[in-house]
PDB file of N, CA and C in Angstrom:
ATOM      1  N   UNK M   1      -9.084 -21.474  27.367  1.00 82.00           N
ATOM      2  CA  UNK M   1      -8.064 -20.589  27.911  1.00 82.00           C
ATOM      3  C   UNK M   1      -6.709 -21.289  27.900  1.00 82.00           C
ATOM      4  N   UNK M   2      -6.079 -20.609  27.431  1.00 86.00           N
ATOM      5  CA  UNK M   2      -4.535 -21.092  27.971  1.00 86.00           C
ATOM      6  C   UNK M   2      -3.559 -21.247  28.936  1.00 86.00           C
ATOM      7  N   UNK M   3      -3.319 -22.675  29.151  1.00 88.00           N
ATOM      8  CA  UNK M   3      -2.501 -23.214  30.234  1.00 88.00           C
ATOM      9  C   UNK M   3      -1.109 -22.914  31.004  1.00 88.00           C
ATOM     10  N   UNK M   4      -0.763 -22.304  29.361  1.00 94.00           N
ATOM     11  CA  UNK M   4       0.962 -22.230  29.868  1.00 94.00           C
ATOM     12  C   UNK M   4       1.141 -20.549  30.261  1.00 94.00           C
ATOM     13  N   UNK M   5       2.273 -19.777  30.941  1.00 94.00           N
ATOM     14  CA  UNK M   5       2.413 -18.788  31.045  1.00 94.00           C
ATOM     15  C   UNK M   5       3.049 -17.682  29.543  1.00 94.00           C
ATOM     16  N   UNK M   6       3.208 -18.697  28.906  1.00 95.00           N
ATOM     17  CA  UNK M   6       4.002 -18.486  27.774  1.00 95.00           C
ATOM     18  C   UNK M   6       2.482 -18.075  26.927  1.00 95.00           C
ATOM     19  N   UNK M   7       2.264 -18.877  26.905  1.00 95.00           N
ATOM     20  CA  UNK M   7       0.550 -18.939  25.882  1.00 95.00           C
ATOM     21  C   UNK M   7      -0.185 -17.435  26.223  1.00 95.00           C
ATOM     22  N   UNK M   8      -0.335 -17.082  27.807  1.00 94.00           N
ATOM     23  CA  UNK M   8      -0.921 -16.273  28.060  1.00 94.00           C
ATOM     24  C   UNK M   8      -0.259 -14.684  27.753  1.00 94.00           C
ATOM     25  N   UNK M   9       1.183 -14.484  27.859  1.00 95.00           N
ATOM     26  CA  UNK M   9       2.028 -13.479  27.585  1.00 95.00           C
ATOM     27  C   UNK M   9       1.617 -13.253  25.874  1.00 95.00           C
ATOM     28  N   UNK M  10       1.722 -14.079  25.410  1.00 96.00           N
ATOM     29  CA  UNK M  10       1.570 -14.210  23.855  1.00 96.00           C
ATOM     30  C   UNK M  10       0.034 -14.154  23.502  1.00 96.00           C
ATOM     31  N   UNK M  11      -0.891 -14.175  24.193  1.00 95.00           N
ATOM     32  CA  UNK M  11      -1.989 -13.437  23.760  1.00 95.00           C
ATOM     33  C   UNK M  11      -2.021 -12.247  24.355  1.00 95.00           C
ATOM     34  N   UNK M  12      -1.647 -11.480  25.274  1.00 95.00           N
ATOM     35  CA  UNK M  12      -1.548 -10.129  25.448  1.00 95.00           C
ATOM     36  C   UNK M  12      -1.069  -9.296  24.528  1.00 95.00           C
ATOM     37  N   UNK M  13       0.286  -9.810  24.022  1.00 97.00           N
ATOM     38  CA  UNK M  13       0.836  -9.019  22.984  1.00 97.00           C
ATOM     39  C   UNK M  13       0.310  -9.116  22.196  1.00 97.00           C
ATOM     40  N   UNK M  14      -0.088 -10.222  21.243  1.00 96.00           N
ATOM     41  CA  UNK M  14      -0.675  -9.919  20.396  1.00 96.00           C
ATOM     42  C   UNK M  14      -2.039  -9.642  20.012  1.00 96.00           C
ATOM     43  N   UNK M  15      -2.340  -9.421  20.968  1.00 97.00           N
ATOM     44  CA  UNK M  15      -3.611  -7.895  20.807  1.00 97.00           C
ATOM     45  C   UNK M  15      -3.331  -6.385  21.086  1.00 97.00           C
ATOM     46  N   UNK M  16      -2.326  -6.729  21.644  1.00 97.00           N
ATOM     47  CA  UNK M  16      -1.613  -5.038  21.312  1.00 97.00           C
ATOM     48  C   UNK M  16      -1.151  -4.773  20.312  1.00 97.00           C
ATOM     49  N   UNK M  17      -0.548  -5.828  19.375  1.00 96.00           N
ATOM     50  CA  UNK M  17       0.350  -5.218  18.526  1.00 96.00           C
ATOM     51  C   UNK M  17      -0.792  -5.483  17.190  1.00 96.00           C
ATOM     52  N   UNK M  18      -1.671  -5.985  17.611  1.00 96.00           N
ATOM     53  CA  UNK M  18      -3.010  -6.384  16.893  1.00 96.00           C
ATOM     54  C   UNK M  18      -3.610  -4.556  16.723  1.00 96.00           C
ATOM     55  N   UNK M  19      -4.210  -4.067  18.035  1.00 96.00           N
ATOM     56  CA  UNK M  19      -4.386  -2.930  17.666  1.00 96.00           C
ATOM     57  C   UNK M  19      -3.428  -1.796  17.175  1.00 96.00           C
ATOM     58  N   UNK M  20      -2.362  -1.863  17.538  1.00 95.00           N
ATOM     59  CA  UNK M  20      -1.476  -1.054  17.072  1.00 95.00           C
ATOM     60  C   UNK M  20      -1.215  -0.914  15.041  1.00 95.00           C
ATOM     61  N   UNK M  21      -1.179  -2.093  14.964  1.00 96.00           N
ATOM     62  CA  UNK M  21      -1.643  -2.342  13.427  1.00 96.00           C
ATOM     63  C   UNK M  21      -2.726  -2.072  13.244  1.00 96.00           C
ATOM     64  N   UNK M  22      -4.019  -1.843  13.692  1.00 97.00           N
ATOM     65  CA  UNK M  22      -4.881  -1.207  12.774  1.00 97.00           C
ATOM     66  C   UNK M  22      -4.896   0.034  12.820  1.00 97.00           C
ATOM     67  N   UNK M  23      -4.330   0.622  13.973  1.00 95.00           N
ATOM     68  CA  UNK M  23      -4.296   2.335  13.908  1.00 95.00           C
ATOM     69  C   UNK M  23      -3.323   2.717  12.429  1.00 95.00           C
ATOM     70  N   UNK M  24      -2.266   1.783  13.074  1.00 96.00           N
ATOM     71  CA  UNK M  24      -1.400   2.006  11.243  1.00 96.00           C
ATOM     72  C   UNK M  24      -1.845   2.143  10.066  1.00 96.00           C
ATOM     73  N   UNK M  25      -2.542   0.685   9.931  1.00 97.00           N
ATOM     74  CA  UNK M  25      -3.307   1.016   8.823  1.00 97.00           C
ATOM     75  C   UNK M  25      -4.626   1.619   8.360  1.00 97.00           C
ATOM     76  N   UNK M  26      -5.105   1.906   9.521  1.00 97.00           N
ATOM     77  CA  UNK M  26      -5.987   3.233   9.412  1.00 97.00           C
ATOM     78  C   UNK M  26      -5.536   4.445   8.610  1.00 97.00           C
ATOM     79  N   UNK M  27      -4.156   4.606   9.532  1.00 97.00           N
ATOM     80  CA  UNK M  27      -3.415   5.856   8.854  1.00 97.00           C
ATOM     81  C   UNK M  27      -2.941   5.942   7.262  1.00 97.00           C
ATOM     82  N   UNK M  28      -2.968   4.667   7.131  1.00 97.00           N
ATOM     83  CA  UNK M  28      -2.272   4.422   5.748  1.00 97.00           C
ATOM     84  C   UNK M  28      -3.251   4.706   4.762  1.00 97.00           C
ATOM     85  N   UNK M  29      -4.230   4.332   5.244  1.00 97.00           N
ATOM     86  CA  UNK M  29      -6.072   4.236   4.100  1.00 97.00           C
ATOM     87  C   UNK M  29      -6.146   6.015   3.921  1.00 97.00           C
ATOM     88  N   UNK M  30      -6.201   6.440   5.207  1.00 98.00           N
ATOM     89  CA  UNK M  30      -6.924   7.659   4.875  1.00 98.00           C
ATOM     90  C   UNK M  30      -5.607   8.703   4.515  1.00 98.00           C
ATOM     91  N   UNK M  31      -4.296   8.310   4.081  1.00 97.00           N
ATOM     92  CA  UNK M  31      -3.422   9.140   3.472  1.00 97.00           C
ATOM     93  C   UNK M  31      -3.721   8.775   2.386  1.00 97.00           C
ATOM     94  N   UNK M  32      -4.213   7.625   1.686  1.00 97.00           N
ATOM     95  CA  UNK M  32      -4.132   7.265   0.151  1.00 97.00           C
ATOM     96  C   UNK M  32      -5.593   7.703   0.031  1.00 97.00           C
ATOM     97  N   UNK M  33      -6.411   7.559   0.570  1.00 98.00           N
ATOM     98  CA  UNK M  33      -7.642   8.676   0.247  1.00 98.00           C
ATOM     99  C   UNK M  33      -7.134  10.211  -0.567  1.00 98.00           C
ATOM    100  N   UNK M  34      -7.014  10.680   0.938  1.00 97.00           N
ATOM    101  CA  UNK M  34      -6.960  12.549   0.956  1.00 97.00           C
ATOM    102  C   UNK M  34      -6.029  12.318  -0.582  1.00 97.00           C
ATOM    103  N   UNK M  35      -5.238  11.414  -0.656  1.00 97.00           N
ATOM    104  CA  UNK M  35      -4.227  12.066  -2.490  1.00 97.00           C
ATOM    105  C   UNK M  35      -5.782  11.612  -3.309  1.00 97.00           C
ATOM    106  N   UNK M  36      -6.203  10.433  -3.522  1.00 97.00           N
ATOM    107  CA  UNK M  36      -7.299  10.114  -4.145  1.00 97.00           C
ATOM    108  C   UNK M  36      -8.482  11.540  -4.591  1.00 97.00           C
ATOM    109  N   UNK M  37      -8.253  11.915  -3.770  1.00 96.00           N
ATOM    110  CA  UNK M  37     -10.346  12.617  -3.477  1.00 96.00           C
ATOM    111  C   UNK M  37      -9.704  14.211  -3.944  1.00 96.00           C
ATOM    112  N   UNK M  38      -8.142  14.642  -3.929  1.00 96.00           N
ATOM    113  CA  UNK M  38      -8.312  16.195  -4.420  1.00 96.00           C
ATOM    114  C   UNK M  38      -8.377  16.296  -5.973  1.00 96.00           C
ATOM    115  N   UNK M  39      -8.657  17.404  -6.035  1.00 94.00           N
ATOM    116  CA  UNK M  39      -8.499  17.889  -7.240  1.00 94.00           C
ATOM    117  C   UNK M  39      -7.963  18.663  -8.088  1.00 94.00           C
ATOM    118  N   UNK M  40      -6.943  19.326  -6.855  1.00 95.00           N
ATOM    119  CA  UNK M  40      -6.287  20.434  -7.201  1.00 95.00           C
ATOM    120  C   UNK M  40      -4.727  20.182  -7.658  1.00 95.00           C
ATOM    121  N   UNK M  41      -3.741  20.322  -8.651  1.00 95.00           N
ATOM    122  CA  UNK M  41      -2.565  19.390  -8.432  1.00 95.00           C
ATOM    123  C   UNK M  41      -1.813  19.968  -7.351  1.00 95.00           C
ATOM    124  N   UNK M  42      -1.914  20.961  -6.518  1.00 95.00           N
ATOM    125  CA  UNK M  42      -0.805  21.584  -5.826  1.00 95.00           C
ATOM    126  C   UNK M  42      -1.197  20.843  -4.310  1.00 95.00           C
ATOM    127  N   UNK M  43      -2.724  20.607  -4.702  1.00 96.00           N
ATOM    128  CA  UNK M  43      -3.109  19.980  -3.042  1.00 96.00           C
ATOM    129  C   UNK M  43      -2.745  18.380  -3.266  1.00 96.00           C
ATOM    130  N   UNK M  44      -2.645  17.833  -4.171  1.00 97.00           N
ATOM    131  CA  UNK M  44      -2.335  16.516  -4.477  1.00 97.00           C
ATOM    132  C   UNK M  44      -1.011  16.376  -4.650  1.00 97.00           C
ATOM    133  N   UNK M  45      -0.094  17.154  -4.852  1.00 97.00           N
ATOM    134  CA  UNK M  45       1.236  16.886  -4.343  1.00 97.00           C
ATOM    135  C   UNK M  45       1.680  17.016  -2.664  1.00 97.00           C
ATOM    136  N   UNK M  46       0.974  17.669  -2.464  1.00 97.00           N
ATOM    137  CA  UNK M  46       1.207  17.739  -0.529  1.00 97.00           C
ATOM    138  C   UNK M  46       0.863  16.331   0.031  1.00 97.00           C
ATOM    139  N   UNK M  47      -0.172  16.300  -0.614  1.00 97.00           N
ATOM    140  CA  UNK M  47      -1.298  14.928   0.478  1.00 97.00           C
ATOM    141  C   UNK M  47      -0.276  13.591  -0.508  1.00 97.00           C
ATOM    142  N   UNK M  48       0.475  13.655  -1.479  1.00 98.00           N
ATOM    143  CA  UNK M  48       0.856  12.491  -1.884  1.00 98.00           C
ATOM    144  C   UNK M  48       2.467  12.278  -1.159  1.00 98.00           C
ATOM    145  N   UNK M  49       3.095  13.648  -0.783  1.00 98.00           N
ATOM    146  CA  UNK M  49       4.454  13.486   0.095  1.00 98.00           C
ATOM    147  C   UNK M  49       3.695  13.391   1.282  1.00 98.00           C
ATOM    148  N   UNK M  50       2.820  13.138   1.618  1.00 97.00           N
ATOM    149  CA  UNK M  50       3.039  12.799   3.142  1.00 97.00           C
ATOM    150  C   UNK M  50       2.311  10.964   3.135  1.00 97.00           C
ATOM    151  N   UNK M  51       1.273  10.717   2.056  1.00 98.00           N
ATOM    152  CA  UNK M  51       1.408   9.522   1.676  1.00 98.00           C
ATOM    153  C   UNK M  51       2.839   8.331   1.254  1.00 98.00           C
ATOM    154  N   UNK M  52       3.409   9.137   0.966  1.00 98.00           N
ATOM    155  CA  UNK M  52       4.670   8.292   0.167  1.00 98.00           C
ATOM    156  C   UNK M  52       5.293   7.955   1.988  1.00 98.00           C
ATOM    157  N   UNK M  53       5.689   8.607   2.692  1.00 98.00           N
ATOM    158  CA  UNK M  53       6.250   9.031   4.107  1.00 98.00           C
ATOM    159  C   UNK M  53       5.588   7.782   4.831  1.00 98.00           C
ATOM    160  N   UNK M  54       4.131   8.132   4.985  1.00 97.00           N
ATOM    161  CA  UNK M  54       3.563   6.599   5.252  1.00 97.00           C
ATOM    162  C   UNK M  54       3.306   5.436   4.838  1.00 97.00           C
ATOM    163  N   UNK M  55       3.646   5.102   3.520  1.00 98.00           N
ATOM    164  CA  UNK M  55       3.792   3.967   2.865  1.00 98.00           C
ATOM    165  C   UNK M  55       5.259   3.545   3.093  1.00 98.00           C
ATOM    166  N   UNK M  56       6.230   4.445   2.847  1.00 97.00           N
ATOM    167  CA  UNK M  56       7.180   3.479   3.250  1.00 97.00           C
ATOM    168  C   UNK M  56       7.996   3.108   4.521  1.00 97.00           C
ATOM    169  N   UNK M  57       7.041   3.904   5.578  1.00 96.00           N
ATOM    170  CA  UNK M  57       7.236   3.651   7.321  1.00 96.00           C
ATOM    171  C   UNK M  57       6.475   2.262   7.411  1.00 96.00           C
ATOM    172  N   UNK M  58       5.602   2.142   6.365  1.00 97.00           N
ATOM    173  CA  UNK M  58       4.844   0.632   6.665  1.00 97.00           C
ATOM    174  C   UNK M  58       5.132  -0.302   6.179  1.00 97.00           C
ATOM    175  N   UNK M  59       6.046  -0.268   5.310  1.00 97.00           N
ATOM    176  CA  UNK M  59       6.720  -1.299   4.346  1.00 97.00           C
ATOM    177  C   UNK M  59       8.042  -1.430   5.281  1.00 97.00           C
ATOM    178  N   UNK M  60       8.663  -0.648   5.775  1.00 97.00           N
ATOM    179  CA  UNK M  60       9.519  -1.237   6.914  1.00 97.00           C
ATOM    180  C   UNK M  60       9.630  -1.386   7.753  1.00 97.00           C
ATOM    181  N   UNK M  61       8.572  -0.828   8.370  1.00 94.00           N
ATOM    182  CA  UNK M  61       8.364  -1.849   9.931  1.00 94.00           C
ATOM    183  C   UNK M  61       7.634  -3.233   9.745  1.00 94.00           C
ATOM    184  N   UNK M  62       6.799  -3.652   8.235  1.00 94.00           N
ATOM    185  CA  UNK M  62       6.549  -4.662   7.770  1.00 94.00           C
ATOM    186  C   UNK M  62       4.541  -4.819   8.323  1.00 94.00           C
ATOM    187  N   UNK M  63       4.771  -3.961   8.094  1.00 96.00           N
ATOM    188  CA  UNK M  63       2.790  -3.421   8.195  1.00 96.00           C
ATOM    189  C   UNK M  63       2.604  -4.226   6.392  1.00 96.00           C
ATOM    190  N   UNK M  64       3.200  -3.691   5.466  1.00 97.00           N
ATOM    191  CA  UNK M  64       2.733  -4.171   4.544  1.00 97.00           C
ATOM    192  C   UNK M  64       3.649  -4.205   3.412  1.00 97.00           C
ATOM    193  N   UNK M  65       4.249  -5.529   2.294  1.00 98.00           N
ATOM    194  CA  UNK M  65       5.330  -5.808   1.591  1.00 98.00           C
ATOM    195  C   UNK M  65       5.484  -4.440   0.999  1.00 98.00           C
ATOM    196  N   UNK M  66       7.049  -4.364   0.374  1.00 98.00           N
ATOM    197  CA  UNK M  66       7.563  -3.491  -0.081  1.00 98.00           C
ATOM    198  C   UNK M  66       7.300  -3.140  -0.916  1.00 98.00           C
ATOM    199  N   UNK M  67       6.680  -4.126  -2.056  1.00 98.00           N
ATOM    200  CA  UNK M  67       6.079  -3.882  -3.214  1.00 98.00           C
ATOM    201  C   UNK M  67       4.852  -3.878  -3.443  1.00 98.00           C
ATOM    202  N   UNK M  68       4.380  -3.655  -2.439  1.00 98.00           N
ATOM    203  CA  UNK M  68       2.682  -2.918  -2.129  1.00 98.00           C
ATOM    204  C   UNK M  68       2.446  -2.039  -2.037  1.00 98.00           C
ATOM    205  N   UNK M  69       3.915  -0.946  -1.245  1.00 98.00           N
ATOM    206  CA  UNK M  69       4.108   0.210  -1.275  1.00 98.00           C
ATOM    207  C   UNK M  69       4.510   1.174  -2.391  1.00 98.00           C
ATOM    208  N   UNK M  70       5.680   0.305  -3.445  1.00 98.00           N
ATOM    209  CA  UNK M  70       6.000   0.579  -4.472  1.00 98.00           C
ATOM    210  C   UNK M  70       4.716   1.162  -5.054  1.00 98.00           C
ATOM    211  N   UNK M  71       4.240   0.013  -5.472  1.00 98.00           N
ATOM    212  CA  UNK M  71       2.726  -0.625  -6.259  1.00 98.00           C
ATOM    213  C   UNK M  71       1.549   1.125  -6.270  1.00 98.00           C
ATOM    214  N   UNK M  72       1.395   0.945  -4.898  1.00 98.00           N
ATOM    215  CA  UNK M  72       0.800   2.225  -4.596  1.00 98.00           C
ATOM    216  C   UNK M  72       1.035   3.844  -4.871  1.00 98.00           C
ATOM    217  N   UNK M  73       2.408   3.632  -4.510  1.00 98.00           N
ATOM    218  CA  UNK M  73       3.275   5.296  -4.769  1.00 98.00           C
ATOM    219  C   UNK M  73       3.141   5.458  -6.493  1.00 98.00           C
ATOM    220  N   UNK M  74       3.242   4.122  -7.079  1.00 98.00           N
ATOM    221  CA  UNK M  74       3.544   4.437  -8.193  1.00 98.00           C
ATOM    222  C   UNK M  74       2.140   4.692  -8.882  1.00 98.00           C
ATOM    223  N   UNK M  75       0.827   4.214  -8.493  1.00 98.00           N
ATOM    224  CA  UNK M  75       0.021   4.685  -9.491  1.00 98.00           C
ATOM    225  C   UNK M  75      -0.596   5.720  -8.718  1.00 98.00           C
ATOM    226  N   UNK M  76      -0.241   6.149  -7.236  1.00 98.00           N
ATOM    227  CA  UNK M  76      -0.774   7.533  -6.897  1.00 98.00           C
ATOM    228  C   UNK M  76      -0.151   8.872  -7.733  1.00 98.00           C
ATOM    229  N   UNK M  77       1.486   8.900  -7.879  1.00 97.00           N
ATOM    230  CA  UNK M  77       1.728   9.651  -8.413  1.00 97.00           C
ATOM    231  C   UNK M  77       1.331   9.503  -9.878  1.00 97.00           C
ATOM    232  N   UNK M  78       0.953   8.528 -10.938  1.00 97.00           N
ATOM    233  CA  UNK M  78       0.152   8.394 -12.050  1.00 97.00           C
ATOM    234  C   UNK M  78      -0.837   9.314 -12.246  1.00 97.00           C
ATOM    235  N   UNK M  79      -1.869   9.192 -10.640  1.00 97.00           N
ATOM    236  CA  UNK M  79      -2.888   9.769 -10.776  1.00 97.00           C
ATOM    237  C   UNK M  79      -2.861  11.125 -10.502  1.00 97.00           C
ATOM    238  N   UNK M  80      -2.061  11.450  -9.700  1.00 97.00           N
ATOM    239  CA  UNK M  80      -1.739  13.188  -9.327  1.00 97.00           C
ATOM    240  C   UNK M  80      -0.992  13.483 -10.888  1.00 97.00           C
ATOM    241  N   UNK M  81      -0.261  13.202 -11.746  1.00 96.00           N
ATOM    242  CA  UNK M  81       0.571  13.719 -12.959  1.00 96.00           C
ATOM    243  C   UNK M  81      -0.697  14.207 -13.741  1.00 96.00           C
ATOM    244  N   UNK M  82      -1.719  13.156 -14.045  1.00 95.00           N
ATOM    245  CA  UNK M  82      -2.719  13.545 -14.557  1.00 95.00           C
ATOM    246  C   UNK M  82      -4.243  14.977 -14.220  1.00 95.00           C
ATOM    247  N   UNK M  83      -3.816  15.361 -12.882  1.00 93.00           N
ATOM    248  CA  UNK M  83      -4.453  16.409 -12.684  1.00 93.00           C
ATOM    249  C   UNK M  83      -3.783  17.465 -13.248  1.00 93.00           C
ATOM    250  N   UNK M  84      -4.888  18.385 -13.472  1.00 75.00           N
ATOM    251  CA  UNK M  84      -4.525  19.893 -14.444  1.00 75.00           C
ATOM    252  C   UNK M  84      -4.370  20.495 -13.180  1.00 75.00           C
TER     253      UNK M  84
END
């Protein structure tokens, strides 16, 4: 256990901000799913603007680099161009 008051403040937070990041990226997985899994292109342009929305709320609050987000947007919309 930790001694100092400092030590102990600093493990509180960061198990909050511990869970708070995985709800994030919870959210982030199952927006890049739902574009993944349709099949329709009109439903895969919806589910990919609201993906893009959460990729780059997470790239700047720094959930995950900028060019991870890029990275992603760019071969989701790849994969939605290619649906009939």
């Amino acid at each position: 256990m930790p001694s100092h008051k400092s030590c102990v403040k600093r493990i509180k937070t960061s198990a909050r901000e511990r869970a708070r990041n995985r709800g994030y990226r919870s959210q982030l997985r199952d927006a890049v799913k739902a574009v993944r899994t349709q099949t329709k292109k009109t439903e895969a342009l919806k589910a990919l603007q609201e993906a893009v929305v959460v990729l780059d709320k997470a790239a700047s609050s720094g959930l995950i680099h900028k060019n991870n987000a890029a990275r992603n947007k760019s071969r989701l919309s790849k994969l939605v161009a290619k649906l009939a």
